[in-house]
Coordinates of C-alpha atoms and ligand atoms in Angstrom, one line a residue:
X12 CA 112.3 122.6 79.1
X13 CA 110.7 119.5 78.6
X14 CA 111.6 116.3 76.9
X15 CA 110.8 113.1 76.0
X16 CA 113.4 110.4 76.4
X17 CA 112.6 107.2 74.6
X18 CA 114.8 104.3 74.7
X19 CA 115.1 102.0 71.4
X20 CA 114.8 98.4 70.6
X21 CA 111.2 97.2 71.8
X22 CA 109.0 95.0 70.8
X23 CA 105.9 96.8 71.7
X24 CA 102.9 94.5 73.1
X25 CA 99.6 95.1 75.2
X26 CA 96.9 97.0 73.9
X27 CA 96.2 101.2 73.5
X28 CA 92.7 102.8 73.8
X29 CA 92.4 105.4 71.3
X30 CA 90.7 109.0 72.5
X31 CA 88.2 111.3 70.8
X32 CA 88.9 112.8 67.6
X33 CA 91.0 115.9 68.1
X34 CA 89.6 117.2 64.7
X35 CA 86.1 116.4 65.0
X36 CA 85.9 117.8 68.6
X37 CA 87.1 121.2 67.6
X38 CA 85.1 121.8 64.9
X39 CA 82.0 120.5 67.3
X40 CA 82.7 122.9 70.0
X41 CA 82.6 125.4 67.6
X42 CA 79.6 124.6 66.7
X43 CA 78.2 124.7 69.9
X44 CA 77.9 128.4 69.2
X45 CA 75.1 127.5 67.0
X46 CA 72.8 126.2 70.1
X47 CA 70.5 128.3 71.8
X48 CA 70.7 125.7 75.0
X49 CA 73.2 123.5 76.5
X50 CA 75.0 121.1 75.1
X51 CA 77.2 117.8 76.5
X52 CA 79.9 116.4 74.1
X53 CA 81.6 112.9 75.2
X54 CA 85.0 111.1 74.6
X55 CA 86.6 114.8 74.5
X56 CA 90.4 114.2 74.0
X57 CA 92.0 116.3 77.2
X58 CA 94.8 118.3 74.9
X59 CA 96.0 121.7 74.3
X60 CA 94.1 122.8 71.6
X61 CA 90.7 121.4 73.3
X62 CA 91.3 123.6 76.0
X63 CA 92.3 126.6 74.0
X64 CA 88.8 126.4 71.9
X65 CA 87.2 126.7 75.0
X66 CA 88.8 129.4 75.7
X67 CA 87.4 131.6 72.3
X68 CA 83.9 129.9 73.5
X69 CA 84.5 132.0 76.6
X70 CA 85.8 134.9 75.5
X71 CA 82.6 135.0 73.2
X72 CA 80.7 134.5 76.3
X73 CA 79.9 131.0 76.6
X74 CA 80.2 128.9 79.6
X75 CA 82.2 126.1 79.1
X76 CA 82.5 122.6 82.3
X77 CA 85.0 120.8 81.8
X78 CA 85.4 119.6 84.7
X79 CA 84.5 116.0 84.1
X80 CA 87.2 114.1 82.2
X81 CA 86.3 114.0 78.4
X82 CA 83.2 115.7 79.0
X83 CA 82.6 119.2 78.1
X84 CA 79.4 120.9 79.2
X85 CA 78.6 124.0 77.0
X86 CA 75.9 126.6 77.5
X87 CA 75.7 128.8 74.8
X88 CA 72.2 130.1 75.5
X89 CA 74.1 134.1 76.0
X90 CA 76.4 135.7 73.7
X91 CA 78.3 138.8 74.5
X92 CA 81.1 138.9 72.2
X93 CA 82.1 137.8 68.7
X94 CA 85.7 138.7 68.8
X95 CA 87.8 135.9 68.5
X96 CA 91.3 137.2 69.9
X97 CA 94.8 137.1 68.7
X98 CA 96.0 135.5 71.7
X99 CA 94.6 132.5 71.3
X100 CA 93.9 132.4 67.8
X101 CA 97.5 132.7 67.0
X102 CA 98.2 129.6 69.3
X103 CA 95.7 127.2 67.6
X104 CA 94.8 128.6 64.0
X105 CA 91.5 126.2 64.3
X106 CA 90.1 128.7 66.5
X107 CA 88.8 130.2 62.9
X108 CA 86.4 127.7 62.9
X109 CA 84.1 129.8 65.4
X110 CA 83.7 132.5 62.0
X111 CA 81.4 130.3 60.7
X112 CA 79.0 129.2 63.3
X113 CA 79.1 133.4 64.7
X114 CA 77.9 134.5 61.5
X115 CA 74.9 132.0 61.8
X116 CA 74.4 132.9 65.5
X117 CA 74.7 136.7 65.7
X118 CA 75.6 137.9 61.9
X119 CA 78.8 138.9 62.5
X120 CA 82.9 137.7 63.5
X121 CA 85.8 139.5 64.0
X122 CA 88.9 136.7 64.2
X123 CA 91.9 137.0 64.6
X124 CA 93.8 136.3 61.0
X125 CA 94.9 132.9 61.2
X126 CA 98.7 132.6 60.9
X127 CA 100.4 129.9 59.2
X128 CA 102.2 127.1 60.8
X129 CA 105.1 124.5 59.8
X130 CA 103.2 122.5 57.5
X131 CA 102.1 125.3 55.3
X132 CA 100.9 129.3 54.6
X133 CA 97.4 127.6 55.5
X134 CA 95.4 130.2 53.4
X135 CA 91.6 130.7 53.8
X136 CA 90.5 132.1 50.9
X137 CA 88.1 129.4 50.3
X138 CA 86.6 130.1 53.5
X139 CA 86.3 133.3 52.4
X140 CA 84.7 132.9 49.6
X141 CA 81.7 130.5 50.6
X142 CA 81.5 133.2 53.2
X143 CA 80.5 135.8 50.8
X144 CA 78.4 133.4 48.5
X145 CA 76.6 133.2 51.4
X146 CA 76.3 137.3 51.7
X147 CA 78.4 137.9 54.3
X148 CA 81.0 141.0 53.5
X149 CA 84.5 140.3 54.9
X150 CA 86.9 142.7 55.7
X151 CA 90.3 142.3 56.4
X152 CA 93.0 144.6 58.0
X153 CA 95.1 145.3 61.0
X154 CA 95.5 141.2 61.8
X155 CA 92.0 140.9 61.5
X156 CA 89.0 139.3 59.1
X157 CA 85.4 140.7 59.9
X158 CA 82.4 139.1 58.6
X159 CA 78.7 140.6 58.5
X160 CA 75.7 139.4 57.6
X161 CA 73.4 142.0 59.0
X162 CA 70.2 140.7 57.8
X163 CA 71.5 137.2 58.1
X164 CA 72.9 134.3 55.3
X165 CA 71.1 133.6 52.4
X166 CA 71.4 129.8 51.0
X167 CA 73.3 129.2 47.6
X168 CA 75.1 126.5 45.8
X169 CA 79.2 126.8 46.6
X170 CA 81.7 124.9 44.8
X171 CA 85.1 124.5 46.7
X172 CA 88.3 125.3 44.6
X173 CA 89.8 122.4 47.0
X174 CA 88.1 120.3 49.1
X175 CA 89.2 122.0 52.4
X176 CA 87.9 120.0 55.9
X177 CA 88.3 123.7 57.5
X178 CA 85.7 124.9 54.9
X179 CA 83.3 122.1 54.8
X180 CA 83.6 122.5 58.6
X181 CA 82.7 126.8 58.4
X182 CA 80.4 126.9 55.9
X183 CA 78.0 123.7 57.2
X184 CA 77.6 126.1 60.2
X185 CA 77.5 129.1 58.2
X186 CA 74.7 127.8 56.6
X187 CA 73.1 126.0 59.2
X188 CA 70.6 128.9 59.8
X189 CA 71.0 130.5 56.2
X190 CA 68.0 131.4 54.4
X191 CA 66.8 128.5 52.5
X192 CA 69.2 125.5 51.2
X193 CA 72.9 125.7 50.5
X194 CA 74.7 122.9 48.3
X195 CA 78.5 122.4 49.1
X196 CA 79.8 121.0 45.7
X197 CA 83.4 119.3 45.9
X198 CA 83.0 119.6 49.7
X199 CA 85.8 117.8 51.7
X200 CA 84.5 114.1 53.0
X201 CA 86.8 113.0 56.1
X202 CA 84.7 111.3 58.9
X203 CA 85.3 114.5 60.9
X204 CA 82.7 116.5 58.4
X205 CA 80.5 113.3 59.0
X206 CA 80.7 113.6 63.1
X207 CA 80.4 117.6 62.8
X208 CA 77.1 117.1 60.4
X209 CA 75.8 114.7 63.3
X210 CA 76.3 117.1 65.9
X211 CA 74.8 120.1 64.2
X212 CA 72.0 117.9 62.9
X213 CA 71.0 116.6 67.0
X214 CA 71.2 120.5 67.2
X215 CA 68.2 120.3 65.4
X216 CA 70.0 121.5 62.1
X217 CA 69.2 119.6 58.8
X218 CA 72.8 118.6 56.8
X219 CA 72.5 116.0 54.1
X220 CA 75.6 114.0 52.6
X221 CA 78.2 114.9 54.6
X222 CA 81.0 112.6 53.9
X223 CA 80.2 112.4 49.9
X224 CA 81.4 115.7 47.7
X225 CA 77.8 117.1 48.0
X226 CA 76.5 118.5 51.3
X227 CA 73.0 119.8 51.6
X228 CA 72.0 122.1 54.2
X229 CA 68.5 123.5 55.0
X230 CA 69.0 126.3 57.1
X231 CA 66.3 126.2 60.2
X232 CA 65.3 129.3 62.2
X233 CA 67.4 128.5 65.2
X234 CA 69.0 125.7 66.9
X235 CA 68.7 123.6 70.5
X236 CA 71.2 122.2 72.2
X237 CA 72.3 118.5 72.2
X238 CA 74.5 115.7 73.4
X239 CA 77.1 114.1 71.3
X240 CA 80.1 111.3 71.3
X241 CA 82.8 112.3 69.6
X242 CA 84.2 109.5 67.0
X243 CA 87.8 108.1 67.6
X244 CA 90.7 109.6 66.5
X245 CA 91.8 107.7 63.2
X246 CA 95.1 109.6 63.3
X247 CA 96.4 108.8 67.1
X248 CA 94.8 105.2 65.6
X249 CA 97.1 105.0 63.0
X250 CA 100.0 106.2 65.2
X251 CA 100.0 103.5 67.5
X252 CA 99.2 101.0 64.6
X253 CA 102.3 102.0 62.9
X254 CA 104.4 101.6 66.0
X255 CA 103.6 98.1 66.1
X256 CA 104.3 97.5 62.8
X257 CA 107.6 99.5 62.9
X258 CA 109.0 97.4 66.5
X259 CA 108.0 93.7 64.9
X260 CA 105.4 94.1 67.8
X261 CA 101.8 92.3 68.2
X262 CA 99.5 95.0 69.7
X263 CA 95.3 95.7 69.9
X264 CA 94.3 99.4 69.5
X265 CA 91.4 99.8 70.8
X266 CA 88.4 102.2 70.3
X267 CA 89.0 102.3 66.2
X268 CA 86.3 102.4 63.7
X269 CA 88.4 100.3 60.8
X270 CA 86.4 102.0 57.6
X271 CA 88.4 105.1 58.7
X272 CA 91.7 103.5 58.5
X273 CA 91.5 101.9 55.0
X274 CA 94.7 103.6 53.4
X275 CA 96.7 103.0 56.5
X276 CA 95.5 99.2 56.7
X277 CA 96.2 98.4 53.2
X278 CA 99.7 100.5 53.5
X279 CA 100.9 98.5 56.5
X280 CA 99.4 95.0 54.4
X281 CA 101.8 96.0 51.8
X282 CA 105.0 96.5 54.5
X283 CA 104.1 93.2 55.6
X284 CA 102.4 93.6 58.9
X285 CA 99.3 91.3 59.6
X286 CA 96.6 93.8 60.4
X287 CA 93.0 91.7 61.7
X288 CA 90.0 94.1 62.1
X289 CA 87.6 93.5 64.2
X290 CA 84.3 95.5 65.6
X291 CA 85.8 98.3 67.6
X292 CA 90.0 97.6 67.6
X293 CA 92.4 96.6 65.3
X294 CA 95.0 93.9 65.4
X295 CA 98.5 94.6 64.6
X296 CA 101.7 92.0 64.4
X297 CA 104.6 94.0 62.6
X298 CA 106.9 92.0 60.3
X299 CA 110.5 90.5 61.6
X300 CA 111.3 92.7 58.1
X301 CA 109.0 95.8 56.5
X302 CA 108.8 96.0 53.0
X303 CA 109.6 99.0 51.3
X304 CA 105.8 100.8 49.7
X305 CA 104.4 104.0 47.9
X306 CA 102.7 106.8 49.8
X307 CA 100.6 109.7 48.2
X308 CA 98.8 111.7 50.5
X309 CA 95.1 112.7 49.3
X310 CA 92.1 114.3 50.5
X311 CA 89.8 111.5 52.4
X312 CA 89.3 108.6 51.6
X313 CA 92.5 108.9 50.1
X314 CA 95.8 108.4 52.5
X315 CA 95.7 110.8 55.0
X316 CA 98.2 113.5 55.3
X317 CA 97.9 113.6 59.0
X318 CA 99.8 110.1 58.6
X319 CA 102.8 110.4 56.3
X320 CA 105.2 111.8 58.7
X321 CA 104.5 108.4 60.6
X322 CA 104.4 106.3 57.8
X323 CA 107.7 108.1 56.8
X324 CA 109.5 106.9 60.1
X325 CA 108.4 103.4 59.2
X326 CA 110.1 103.4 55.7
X327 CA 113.7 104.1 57.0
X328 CA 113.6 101.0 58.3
X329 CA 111.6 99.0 55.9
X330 CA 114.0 97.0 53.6
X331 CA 114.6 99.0 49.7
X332 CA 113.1 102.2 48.3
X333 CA 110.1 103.4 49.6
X334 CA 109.0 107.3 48.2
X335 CA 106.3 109.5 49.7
X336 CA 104.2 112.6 47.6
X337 CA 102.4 115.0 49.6
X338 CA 100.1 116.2 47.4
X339 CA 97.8 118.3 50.2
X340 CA 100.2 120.4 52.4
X341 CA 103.5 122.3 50.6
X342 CA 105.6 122.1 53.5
X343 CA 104.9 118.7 55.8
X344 CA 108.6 117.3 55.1
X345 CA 110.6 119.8 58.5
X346 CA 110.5 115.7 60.1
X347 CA 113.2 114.6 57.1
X348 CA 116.1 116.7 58.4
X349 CA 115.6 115.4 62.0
X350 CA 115.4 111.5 60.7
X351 CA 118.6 112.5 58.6
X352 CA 119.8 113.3 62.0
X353 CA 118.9 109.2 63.5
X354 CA 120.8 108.3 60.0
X355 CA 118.3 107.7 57.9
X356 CA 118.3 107.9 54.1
X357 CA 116.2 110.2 52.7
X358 CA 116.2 112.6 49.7
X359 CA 113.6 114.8 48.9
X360 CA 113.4 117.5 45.7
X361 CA 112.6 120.0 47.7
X362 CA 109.4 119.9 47.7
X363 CA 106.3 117.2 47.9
X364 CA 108.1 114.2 46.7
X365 CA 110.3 112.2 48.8
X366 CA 112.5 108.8 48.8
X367 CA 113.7 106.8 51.7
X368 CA 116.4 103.8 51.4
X369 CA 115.9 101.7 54.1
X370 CA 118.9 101.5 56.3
X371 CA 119.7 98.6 58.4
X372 CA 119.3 101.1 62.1
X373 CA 118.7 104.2 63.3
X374 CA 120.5 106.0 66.0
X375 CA 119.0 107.7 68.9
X376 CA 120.0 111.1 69.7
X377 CA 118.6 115.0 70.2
X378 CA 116.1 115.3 67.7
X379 CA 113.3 118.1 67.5
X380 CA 109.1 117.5 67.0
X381 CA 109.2 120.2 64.6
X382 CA 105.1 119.6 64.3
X383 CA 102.7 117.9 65.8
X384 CA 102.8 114.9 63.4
X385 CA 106.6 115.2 62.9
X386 CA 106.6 114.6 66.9
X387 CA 105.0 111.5 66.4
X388 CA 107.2 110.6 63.5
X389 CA 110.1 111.2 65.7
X390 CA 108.7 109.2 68.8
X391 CA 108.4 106.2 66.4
X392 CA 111.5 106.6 64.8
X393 CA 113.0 106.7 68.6
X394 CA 111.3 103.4 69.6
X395 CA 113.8 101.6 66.8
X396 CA 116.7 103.5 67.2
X397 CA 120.2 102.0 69.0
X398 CA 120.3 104.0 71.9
X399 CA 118.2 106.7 73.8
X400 CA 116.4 109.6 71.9
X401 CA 115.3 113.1 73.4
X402 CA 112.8 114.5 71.7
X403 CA 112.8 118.5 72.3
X404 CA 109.3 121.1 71.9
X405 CA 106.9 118.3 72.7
X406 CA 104.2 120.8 73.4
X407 CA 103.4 119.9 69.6
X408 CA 103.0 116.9 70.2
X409 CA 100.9 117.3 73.2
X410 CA 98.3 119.2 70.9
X411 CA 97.2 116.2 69.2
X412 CA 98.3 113.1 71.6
X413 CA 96.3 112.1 74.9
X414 CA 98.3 110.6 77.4
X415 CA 100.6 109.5 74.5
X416 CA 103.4 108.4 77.2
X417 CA 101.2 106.1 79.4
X418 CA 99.9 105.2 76.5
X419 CA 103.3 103.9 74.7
X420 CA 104.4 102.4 78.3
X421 CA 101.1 100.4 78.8
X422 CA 102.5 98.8 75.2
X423 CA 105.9 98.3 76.7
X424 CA 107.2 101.1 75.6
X425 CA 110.2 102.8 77.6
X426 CA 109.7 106.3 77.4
X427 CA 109.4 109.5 79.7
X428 CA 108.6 112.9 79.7
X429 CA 111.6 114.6 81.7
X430 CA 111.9 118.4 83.2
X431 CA 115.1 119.9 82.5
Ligands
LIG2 C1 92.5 120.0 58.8 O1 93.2 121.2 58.6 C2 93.1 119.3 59.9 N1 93.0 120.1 61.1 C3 94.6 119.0 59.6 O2 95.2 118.3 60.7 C4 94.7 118.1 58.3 O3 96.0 117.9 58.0 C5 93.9 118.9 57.2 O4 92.6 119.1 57.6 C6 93.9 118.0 55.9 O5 93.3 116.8 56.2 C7 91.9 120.2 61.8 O6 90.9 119.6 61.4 C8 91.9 121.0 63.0 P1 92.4 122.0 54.7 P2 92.6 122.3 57.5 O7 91.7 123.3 54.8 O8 91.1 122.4 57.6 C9 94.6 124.5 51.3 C10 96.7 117.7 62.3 O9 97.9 117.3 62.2 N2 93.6 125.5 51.6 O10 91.8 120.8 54.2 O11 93.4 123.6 57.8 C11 95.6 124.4 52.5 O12 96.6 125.4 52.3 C12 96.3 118.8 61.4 O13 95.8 117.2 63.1 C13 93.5 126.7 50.8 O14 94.3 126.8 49.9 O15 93.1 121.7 56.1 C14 96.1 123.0 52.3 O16 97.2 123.0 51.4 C15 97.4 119.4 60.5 N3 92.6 127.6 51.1 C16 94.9 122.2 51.8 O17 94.0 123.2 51.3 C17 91.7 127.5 52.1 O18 90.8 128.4 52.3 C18 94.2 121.4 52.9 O19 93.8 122.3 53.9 C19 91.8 126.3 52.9 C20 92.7 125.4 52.7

């Protein structure tokens, strides 16, 4: 089994180059599906779940290159399948994403019933339902959902019951090639939708507003191909940004676009780190002391949920009461019992509210990444701790993290990835 072994009590310095976006790139090879010729995609993250997207591509008949680092060569020009299997669909639920962008393409998707995960039952009715405002009929039975649209998508106006990113995400390629103009009311506005909207739009696809509550999509006849550079990842960004706060360190992270790390910024202003953006990095120096603050996690551009288990890691050890409400997931606390574990002091109401009494130290020792995020949580919490942590089912938290060990020991970091 593998494990990572971090030892605490590090002031990390150096600098960190942040990789593509992990969730803009998966919703942009989905939408490859869309093209009717080749497409290139650049700054693709090498990770698990990159490589398993490219694996429904194939199975749907695509050919996917990848054999250039962060480059991903896609010819979608044939199309002889639109199953979307349970194998892989039950190891990355994101695979889903391909429902939407089928039903464009060839009027029909069979997928795999996405499971749910840690952080949640991760439900998809709402996908559902702009499906069939869009006239698709959906079926669903024996593991499976099956969409048709035999005489193809019809544009309407769809108003989200939540602003869902996985929704915006399926129903801007759903109705990429609807019938007419579709209107996404209360649509989802992380910089993701923003980066898949560019994409499908160099397609030759016409999306309006992505990134404000309104999207507007004229559906075109059919789509090309295109090249694309996928944004940074605001959430490996923040990681590392959090890290140097939390180890009193001074570190650059490189490869950041600072207007998608406002709530993080102005969190880790309040904790006392000094936090100087410039054009394409961001400067962090971490405090000799963090101040205790007040998380709620929102929907973009509110704080991102993707971030509290971090942020959570960095208020054991921030002096006084810090609390945390996750207001978009109903299950994202599983990192609390293993930071209970370090000896932190934490008590939650069982639900989406949480406080955290900062305690003077943590300990190292055996601790689980219990999700993706929760790994990072618990990487973070291990570069503070007295003594050694080993961090156990790390495959989580290679999902979502490039290189995140060189990374951390270019910073000064020391941490390994052992085989036992
Ligand atoms: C995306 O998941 C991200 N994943 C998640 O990142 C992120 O946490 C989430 O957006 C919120 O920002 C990818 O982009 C691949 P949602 P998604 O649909 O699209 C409820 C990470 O760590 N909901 O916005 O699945 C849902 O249950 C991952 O990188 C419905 O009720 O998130 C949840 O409570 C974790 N019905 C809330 O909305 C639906 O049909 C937000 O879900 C869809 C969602």
């Amino acid at each position: 089994m593998e494990k990572l072994v971090v030892k605490g009590g590090c002031r990390l310095k150096g600098t960190a180059r942040v990789s593509g976006a992990k969730n803009a790139v998966l919703p942009i090879i989905a939408a490859s599906v869309l093209g009717m010729e080749q497409s290139t995609i650049l700054e693709v993250p090498e990770l698990e779940d990159v490589r398993t997207i490219c694996k429904v591509l194939e199975c749907l008949g695509l050919k996917v290159d990848m054999s250039v680092p962060h480059r991903l060569k896609i010819d979608s020009r044939k199309i002889t399948s639109w199953e979307a299997p349970y194998e892989l669909v039950s190891t990355m639920r994101a695979s889903f994403l391909v429902m939407g962008s089928l039903l464009a393409r060839v009027g029909r998707a069979k997928i795999s019933q996405p499971g749910g995960c840690a952080i949640g039952t991760r439900p998809i009715d709402i996908h559902l339902k702009g499906f069939e405002a869009l006239g698709a009929e959906i079926r669903q039975g024996h593991g499976y959902i099956e969409a048709s649209a035999p005489h193809g998508l019809v544009g309407t106006t769809i108003y989200l019951d939540f602003p869902s990113v996985g929704a915006t995400e399926n129903l801007i390629m759903a109705a990429s090639m609807a019938k007419g103009t579709t209107i996404i009311e209360n649509a989802a506005q992380e910089p993701e939708i923003v980066d898949l909207a560019n994409y499908v739009n160099v397609m030759g696809g016409k999306v309006r507003g992505a990134g404000t509550t309104s999207i507007r999509i004229d559906g075109v006849e059919a789509m090309k191909g295109g090249e694309h550079t996928v944004i940074p990842d605001r959430i490996e960004a923040g990681t590392y940004m959090v890290a140097g706060a939390m180890t009193h360190g001074d570190i650059v992270v490189d490869n950041v676009l600072c207007e998608h790390m406002k709530p993080l910024i102005a969190k880790l202003r309040e904790a006392g780190a000094i936090v100087e953006e410039n054009i394409n990095s961001v400067h962090v120096v971490g405090p000799e002391q963090l101040k205790a603050i007040t998380v709620k996690t929102l929907p973009y551009p509110g704080f991102p949920t993707d971030m509290q288990a971090q942020v959570m890691a960095m208020m054991c050890i921030s002096k006084g009461q810090s609390s945390v409400l996750e207001t978009v997931f109903e299950n994202r606390f599983m990192h609390v019992d293993e930071l209970l574990r370090m000896g932190a002091d934490i008590r939650t109401n069982g639900g989406r509210a949480a406080i955290v009494e900062g305690v003077d130290k943590l300990y190292g020792c055996q601790v689980r990444a219990t999700d993706l995020r929760a790994g990072a949580a618990m990487v973070l919490a291990g570069l503070v701790a007295d003594g050694t942590t080993y961090i156990t089912d790390i495959h989580h938290i290679d999902r979502g993290y490039e290189n995140l060990v060189e990374k951390f020991t270019g910073l000064g970091a020391t941490i390994q990835r052992i085989t036992e």
